[in-house]
Amino acid sequence: MSNTIKDLAAGTAGGIAQVLVGQPFDIVKVRMQTSAKGTYSGMLHCAGGILKNVGPLAFYKGTLTPLLGIGVCVSIQFGMLGGGQLVIAGVAAGLANGVVSGPVEHIRIRLQTQSNTNPIYKGPFNAMKQIVSQYGIAGLFKGQAVTFLREATGYGVYFLAYEKLVQREMTQKGIRRDQINPMNSVLYGATAGYAFWGVIYPIDMIKSRMQTDGFTPSTGQKYTSARDCVRKVWRTEGISAFTRGLGPTLIRSPFANGATFLGFEMASRLLYS
């Protein structure tokens, strides 16, 4: 088995761990990002409403799409970090990842935010079928420009932070990568996750708004572009809208990103042993 295949397999393991750990927090984040100002008083109010009105399984609503796509996404991210300058490699990984993560997250967000009593889509495949039949392949890539901006910016910082922490420990202790304590991988992954979200959260909010917006004026389209979305949100909801939902994201980050890198590192050790 080639090293590239091993890295891709390890990336898949890390990606699956990320989805399973982070999905309940993600639906709370998306609901808060895309709801009108004043809908929720905070993340506990939002989470409580989901639990009361829909039940505990709602926290994994829309999970199948990222679960199927995350292996490809994270494999791309790790697979493109084989060398070179970390920021440039992270940006390249983010752009490559965005080609897959854009439509994957679009479908997930549509499923997470649709009505529980009168849903438009029966599941991820039905959502893809309906969107493509009505709006073409381009419909799946709604919000793609802002997705590329988020991925390129975020992953440039994300992998730089993680690798600098790993390399620092290896240098200070004179050890190999596979000798790093697994719990340190969790800690470094959590730190990288905070760096990621600290840089891109307002961009992520715009992405969520774009991907829940109508496709045409007749289907309730509010925003003609990402720039138009920024202007309208700023004017009608103020600067606080750009950080709405940040609470569950910060809680989610250490667990989801720690699990990602722990899964990657442990799978790598197994495959390379």
Short mmCIF file of C-alpha atoms in Angstrom, two decimals, residues 2-199:
data_model
loop_
_atom_site.label_atom_id
_atom_site.label_comp_id
_atom_site.label_asym_id
_atom_site.label_seq_id
_atom_site.Cartn_x
_atom_site.Cartn_y
_atom_site.Cartn_z
CA SER A 2 1.48 3.37 -1.03
CA ASN A 3 1.99 6.18 1.46
CA THR A 4 -0.62 8.30 -0.33
CA ILE A 5 -3.26 5.58 0.06
CA LYS A 6 -2.35 5.20 3.72
CA ASP A 7 -2.68 8.96 4.28
CA LEU A 8 -6.04 8.99 2.51
CA ALA A 9 -7.29 6.06 4.60
CA ALA A 10 -6.11 7.75 7.80
CA GLY A 11 -7.79 10.97 6.71
CA THR A 12 -11.05 9.08 6.21
CA ALA A 13 -10.83 7.69 9.75
CA GLY A 14 -10.26 11.19 11.10
CA GLY A 15 -13.15 12.59 9.07
CA ILE A 16 -15.66 10.01 10.27
CA ALA A 17 -14.64 10.69 13.88
CA GLN A 18 -15.16 14.41 13.24
CA VAL A 19 -18.71 13.97 11.94
CA LEU A 20 -19.87 11.61 14.68
CA VAL A 21 -18.51 13.84 17.44
CA GLY A 22 -19.38 17.23 15.99
CA GLN A 23 -22.75 16.81 14.28
CA PRO A 24 -25.02 17.55 17.29
CA PHE A 25 -23.23 20.87 17.85
CA ASP A 26 -23.28 21.68 14.15
CA ILE A 27 -27.06 21.61 13.78
CA VAL A 28 -27.39 24.05 16.70
CA LYS A 29 -24.82 26.33 15.04
CA VAL A 30 -26.59 26.26 11.67
CA ARG A 31 -30.03 26.84 13.18
CA MET A 32 -28.71 29.87 15.09
CA GLN A 33 -26.82 31.23 12.07
CA THR A 34 -29.79 31.06 9.72
CA SER A 35 -32.70 32.01 12.00
CA ALA A 36 -34.07 35.53 12.29
CA LYS A 37 -32.69 37.75 15.02
CA GLY A 38 -34.40 36.99 18.35
CA THR A 39 -35.52 33.46 17.42
CA TYR A 40 -33.23 31.95 20.04
CA SER A 41 -31.96 33.53 23.25
CA GLY A 42 -28.88 31.32 23.16
CA MET A 43 -27.53 27.90 22.26
CA LEU A 44 -29.30 26.15 25.17
CA HIS A 45 -32.62 27.63 24.09
CA CYS A 46 -31.96 26.43 20.52
CA ALA A 47 -30.81 22.95 21.57
CA GLY A 48 -33.73 22.64 24.01
CA GLY A 49 -36.20 23.56 21.29
CA ILE A 50 -34.77 20.95 18.92
CA LEU A 51 -34.88 18.29 21.63
CA LYS A 52 -38.43 19.17 22.70
CA ASN A 53 -39.97 19.58 19.26
CA VAL A 54 -38.18 16.91 17.24
CA GLY A 55 -36.39 14.59 19.67
CA PRO A 56 -32.78 13.51 20.25
CA LEU A 57 -32.32 12.00 16.78
CA ALA A 58 -32.73 15.49 15.32
CA PHE A 59 -29.19 16.30 16.43
CA TYR A 60 -27.95 13.89 13.78
CA LYS A 61 -30.29 15.22 11.10
CA GLY A 62 -28.49 15.47 7.78
CA THR A 63 -25.61 13.31 9.02
CA LEU A 64 -25.56 10.88 6.10
CA THR A 65 -24.38 13.48 3.59
CA PRO A 66 -21.28 14.62 5.51
CA LEU A 67 -20.61 11.06 6.66
CA LEU A 68 -20.41 9.96 3.01
CA GLY A 69 -18.48 13.03 1.93
CA ILE A 70 -16.19 13.65 4.89
CA GLY A 71 -13.88 10.76 4.04
CA VAL A 72 -13.21 12.35 0.67
CA CYS A 73 -12.92 15.84 2.17
CA VAL A 74 -10.50 15.03 4.98
CA SER A 75 -8.53 12.67 2.76
CA ILE A 76 -8.02 15.54 0.32
CA GLN A 77 -6.94 17.83 3.15
CA PHE A 78 -4.35 15.44 4.58
CA GLY A 79 -3.36 14.05 1.20
CA MET A 80 -2.25 17.46 -0.07
CA LEU A 81 -0.07 18.17 2.95
CA GLY A 82 2.76 15.93 1.93
CA GLY A 83 5.34 18.70 2.00
CA GLY A 84 6.16 22.26 1.14
CA GLN A 85 5.13 25.45 2.85
CA LEU A 86 2.35 24.73 5.34
CA VAL A 87 0.17 27.77 4.71
CA ILE A 88 0.31 27.33 0.93
CA ALA A 89 -0.33 23.60 1.28
CA GLY A 90 -3.24 24.29 3.64
CA VAL A 91 -4.76 26.81 1.22
CA ALA A 92 -4.39 24.33 -1.65
CA ALA A 93 -5.96 21.60 0.49
CA GLY A 94 -8.82 23.94 1.37
CA LEU A 95 -9.52 24.83 -2.26
CA ALA A 96 -9.43 21.19 -3.36
CA ASN A 97 -11.59 20.27 -0.39
CA GLY A 98 -14.10 23.01 -1.24
CA VAL A 99 -15.02 21.29 -4.51
CA VAL A 100 -16.45 18.41 -2.46
CA SER A 101 -17.42 20.14 0.79
CA GLY A 102 -19.48 22.85 -0.97
CA PRO A 103 -22.28 20.61 -2.27
CA VAL A 104 -21.97 18.21 0.70
CA GLU A 105 -22.52 21.01 3.21
CA HIS A 106 -25.21 22.60 1.05
CA ILE A 107 -27.32 19.44 1.15
CA ARG A 108 -26.63 18.92 4.86
CA ILE A 109 -27.71 22.47 5.71
CA ARG A 110 -30.88 22.18 3.62
CA LEU A 111 -31.82 19.03 5.57
CA GLN A 112 -30.91 20.55 8.94
CA THR A 113 -33.04 23.65 8.45
CA GLN A 114 -36.11 22.35 6.61
CA SER A 115 -39.48 22.11 8.34
CA ASN A 116 -40.04 19.02 10.46
CA THR A 117 -43.78 18.96 9.85
CA ASN A 118 -43.70 19.62 6.10
CA PRO A 119 -40.22 18.69 4.82
CA ILE A 120 -39.32 19.44 1.21
CA TYR A 121 -36.68 16.72 0.98
CA LYS A 122 -36.99 13.10 2.09
CA GLY A 123 -33.23 12.66 2.47
CA PRO A 124 -29.88 13.64 0.95
CA PHE A 125 -30.32 11.78 -2.32
CA ASN A 126 -33.84 13.12 -2.78
CA ALA A 127 -32.54 16.64 -2.06
CA MET A 128 -29.80 16.29 -4.67
CA LYS A 129 -32.29 14.90 -7.21
CA GLN A 130 -34.77 17.75 -6.68
CA ILE A 131 -32.15 20.49 -6.77
CA VAL A 132 -30.46 19.18 -9.91
CA SER A 133 -33.79 18.63 -11.70
CA GLN A 134 -34.95 22.18 -10.95
CA TYR A 135 -31.74 24.22 -11.01
CA GLY A 136 -29.15 22.03 -12.69
CA ILE A 137 -25.77 20.90 -11.35
CA ALA A 138 -24.98 24.52 -10.54
CA GLY A 139 -27.75 24.41 -7.93
CA LEU A 140 -25.73 21.98 -5.84
CA PHE A 141 -22.86 24.48 -5.75
CA LYS A 142 -24.89 27.36 -4.33
CA GLY A 143 -22.65 29.49 -2.11
CA GLN A 144 -19.55 27.97 -3.67
CA ALA A 145 -17.52 31.19 -3.92
CA VAL A 146 -17.79 31.90 -0.20
CA THR A 147 -17.13 28.20 0.49
CA PHE A 148 -13.80 28.46 -1.37
CA LEU A 149 -12.94 31.59 0.63
CA ARG A 150 -13.75 29.84 3.90
CA GLU A 151 -11.84 26.66 3.09
CA ALA A 152 -8.72 28.36 1.71
CA THR A 153 -8.47 30.82 4.60
CA GLY A 154 -9.38 28.35 7.32
CA TYR A 155 -7.24 25.40 6.31
CA GLY A 156 -4.19 27.56 5.73
CA VAL A 157 -4.37 28.47 9.43
CA TYR A 158 -5.66 25.07 10.59
CA PHE A 159 -2.81 22.89 9.39
CA LEU A 160 -0.18 25.51 10.13
CA ALA A 161 -1.27 25.62 13.78
CA TYR A 162 -1.41 21.83 14.14
CA GLU A 163 1.87 21.04 12.42
CA LYS A 164 3.77 23.79 14.26
CA LEU A 165 2.64 22.32 17.60
CA VAL A 166 3.57 18.78 16.50
CA GLN A 167 6.97 19.84 15.15
CA ARG A 168 7.65 21.86 18.31
CA GLU A 169 7.13 18.81 20.54
CA MET A 170 9.19 16.57 18.27
CA THR A 171 12.07 19.07 18.32
CA GLN A 172 11.97 19.78 22.04
CA LYS A 173 11.76 16.11 23.05
CA GLY A 174 13.81 14.63 20.22
CA ILE A 175 11.06 12.13 19.34
CA ARG A 176 9.42 10.80 16.20
CA ARG A 177 5.88 11.71 15.21
CA ASP A 178 4.57 8.27 16.18
CA GLN A 179 5.97 8.74 19.69
CA ILE A 180 3.79 11.76 20.48
CA ASN A 181 1.22 11.06 23.19
CA PRO A 182 -2.21 10.57 21.53
CA MET A 183 -3.77 12.98 24.01
CA ASN A 184 -1.39 15.67 22.76
CA SER A 185 -2.77 15.06 19.27
CA VAL A 186 -6.22 15.79 20.68
CA LEU A 187 -4.93 18.96 22.36
CA TYR A 188 -3.14 20.16 19.22
CA GLY A 189 -6.19 19.36 17.08
CA ALA A 190 -8.41 21.31 19.46
CA THR A 191 -6.04 24.30 19.30
CA ALA A 192 -5.98 24.14 15.49
CA GLY A 193 -9.78 24.03 15.50
CA TYR A 194 -9.99 27.21 17.55
CA ALA A 195 -7.56 28.89 15.16
CA PHE A 196 -9.69 27.75 12.22
CA TRP A 197 -13.00 29.04 13.58
CA GLY A 198 -11.48 32.21 14.99
CA VAL A 199 -10.46 33.21 11.48
#
